GROMACS .gro file of C-alpha atoms in nm:
model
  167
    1UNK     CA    1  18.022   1.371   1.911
    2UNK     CA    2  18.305   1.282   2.188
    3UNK     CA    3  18.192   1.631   2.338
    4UNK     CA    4  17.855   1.588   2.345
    5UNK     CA    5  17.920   1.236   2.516
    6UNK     CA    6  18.138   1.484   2.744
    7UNK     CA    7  17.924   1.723   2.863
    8UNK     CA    8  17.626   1.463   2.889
    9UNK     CA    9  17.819   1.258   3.119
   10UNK     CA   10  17.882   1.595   3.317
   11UNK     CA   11  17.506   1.629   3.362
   12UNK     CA   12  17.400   1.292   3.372
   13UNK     CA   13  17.673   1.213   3.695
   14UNK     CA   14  17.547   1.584   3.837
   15UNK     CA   15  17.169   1.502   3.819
   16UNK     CA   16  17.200   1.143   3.967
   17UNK     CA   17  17.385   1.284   4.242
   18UNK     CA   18  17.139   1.527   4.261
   19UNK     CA   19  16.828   1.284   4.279
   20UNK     CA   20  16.964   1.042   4.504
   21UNK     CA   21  16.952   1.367   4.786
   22UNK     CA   22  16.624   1.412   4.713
   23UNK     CA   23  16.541   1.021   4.728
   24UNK     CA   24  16.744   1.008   5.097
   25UNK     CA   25  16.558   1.335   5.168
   26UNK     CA   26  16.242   1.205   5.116
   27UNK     CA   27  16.200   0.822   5.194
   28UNK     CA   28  16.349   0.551   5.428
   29UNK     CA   29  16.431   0.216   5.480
   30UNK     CA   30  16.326  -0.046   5.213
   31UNK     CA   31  16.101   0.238   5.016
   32UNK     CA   32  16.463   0.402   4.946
   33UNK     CA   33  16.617   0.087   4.789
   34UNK     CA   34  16.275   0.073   4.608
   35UNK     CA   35  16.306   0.443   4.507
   36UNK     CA   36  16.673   0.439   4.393
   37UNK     CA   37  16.573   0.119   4.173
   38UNK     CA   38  16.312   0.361   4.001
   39UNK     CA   39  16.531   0.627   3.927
   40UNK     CA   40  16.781   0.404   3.765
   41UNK     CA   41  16.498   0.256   3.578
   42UNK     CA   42  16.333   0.569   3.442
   43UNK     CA   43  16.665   0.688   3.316
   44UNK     CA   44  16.774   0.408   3.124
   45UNK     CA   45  16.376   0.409   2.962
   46UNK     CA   46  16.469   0.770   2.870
   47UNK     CA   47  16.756   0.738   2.727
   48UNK     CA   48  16.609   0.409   2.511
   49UNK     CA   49  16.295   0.612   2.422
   50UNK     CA   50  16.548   0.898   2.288
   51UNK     CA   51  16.713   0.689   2.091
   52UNK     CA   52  16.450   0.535   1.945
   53UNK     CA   53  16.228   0.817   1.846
   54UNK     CA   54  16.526   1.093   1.772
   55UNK     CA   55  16.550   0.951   1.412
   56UNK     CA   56  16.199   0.955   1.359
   57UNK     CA   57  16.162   1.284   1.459
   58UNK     CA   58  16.452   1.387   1.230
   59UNK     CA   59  16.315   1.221   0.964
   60UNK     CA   60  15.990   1.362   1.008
   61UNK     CA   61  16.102   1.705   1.029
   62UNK     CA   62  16.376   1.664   0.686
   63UNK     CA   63  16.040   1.627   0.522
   64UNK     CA   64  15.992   2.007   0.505
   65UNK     CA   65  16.333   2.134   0.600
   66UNK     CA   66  16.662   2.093   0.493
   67UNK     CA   67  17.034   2.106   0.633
   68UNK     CA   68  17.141   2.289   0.925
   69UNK     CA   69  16.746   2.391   0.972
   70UNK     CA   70  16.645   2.027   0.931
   71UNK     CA   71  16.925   1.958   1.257
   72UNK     CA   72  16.834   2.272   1.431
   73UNK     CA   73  16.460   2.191   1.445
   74UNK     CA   74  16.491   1.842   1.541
   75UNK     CA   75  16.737   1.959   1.856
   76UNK     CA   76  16.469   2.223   1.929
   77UNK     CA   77  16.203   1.978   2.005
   78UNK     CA   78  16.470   1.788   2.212
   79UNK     CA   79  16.529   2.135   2.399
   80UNK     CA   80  16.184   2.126   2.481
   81UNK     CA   81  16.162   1.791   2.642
   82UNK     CA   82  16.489   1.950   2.854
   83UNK     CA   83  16.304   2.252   2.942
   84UNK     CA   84  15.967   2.045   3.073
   85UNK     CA   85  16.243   1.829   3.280
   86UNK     CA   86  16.376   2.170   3.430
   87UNK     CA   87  16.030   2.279   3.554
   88UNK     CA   88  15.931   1.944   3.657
   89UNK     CA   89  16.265   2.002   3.861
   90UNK     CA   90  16.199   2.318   3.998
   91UNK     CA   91  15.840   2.189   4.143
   92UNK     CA   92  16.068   1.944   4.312
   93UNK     CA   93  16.282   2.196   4.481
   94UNK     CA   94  15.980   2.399   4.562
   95UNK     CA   95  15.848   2.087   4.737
   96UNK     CA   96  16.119   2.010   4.926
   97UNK     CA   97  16.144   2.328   5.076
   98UNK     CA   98  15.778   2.294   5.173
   99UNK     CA   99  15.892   1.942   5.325
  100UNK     CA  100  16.159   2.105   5.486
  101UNK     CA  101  15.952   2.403   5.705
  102UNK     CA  102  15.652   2.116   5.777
  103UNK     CA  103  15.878   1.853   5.889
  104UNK     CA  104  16.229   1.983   6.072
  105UNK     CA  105  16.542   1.836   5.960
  106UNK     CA  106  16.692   1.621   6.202
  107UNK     CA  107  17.102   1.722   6.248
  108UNK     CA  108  17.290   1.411   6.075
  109UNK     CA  109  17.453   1.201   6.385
  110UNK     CA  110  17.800   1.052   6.377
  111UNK     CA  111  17.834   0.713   6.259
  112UNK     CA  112  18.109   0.450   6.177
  113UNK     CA  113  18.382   0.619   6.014
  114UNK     CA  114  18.431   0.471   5.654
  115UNK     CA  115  18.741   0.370   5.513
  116UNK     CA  116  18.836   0.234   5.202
  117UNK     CA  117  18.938  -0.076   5.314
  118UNK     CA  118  18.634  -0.173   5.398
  119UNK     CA  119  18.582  -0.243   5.024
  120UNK     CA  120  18.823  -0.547   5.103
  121UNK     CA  121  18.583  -0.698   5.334
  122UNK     CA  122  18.239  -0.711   5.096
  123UNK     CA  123  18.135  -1.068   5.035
  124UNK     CA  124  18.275  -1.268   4.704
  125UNK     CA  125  17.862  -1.266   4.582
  126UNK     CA  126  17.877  -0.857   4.567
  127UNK     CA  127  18.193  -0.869   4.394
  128UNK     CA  128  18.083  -1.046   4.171
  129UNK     CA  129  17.751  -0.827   4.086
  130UNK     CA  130  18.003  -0.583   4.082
  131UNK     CA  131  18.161  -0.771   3.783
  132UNK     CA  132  17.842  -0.812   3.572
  133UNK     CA  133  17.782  -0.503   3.606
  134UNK     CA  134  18.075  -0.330   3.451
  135UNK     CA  135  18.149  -0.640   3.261
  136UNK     CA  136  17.723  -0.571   3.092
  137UNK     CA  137  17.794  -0.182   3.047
  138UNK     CA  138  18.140  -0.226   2.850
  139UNK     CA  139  17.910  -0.458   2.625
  140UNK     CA  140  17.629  -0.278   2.570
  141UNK     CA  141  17.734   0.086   2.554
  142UNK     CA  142  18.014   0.047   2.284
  143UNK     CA  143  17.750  -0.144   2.086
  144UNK     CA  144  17.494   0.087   2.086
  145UNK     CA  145  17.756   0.364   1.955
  146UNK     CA  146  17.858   0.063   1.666
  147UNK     CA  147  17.567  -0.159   1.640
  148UNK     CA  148  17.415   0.042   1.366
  149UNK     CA  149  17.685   0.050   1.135
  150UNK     CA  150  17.745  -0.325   1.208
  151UNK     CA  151  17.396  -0.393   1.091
  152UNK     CA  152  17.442  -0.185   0.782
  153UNK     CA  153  17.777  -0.307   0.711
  154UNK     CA  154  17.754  -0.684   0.786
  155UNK     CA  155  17.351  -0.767   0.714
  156UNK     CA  156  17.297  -0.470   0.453
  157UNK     CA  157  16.979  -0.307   0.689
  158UNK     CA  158  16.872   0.034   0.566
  159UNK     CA  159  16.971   0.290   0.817
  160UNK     CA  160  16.620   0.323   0.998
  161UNK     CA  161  16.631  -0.114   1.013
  162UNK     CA  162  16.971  -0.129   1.164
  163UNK     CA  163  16.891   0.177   1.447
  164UNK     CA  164  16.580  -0.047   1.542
  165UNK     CA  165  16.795  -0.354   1.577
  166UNK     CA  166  17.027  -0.211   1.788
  167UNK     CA  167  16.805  -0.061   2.004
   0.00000   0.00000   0.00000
């Protein structure tokens, strides 16, 4: 399980990077903090919606198979939703390089150099959004990964009860 979390994190890091390029590529000014809000927004649906209907679909497909088939299956169909992800993908590139010969790239000019001290001099209200923030993910992941046996242990919820509680 640690691996999987592993390697997801690998990808997951790699494809934000990935789509906030596109997002600068593509749009400006307030439509880019609009944009970047989106993203964020989309991927935490996705991963809720995958947590929510990967036991179902397990379930669904134990009804006809069994052990490592039963797994195997159920991963398949995730493997599909990958795969439609990857084409959706490669339209993207394809239109970006389309963008790119109608509309020229402009070279990137110089700006303020950036140092990490600057960090020092961000306002007490951003540091403290900063806070919440990692203060509202070291809640909430670590109980997703343990919510579901706390609801089975502590309040005796059937399996499929406690992984709808604790999503």
């Amino acid at each position: 399980m640690n691996v999987g979390r592993f390697i997801f994190g690998i990808g997951g890091e790699s494809l934000a990077v990935a789509q906030n390029t596109y997002a600068v590529a593509w749009f400006f000014g307030k439509e880019l903090n609009l944009v970047f809000g989106l993203q964020l927004s989309i991927a935490r649906l996705g991963s809720t919606v995958n947590l929510i209907v990967m036991g179902p679909v397990y379930e669904a497909v134990a009804k006809t198979k069994s052990g490592y088939e039963c797994l195997g299956t159920a991963l398949l169909i995730a493997t599909c939703t990958c795969v439609f992800s990857l084409g959706c993908a490669s339209i993207l590139a394809l239109l970006d390089i389309r963008r790119t010969k109608i509309i020229p790239v402009e070279p990137v000019k110089a700006g303020d150099e950036i140092k990490l001290s600057d960090a020092l001099k961000f306002p007490f209200t951003l540091w403290l959004v900063f806070i919440i923030c990692v203060a509202f993910y070291c809640a909430v992941f670590p109980f997703i990964s343990l919510g579901k046996v706390f609801f089975i242990s502590k309040y005796d919820f059937s399996p499929v009860t406690a992984n709808s509680a604790d999503r």
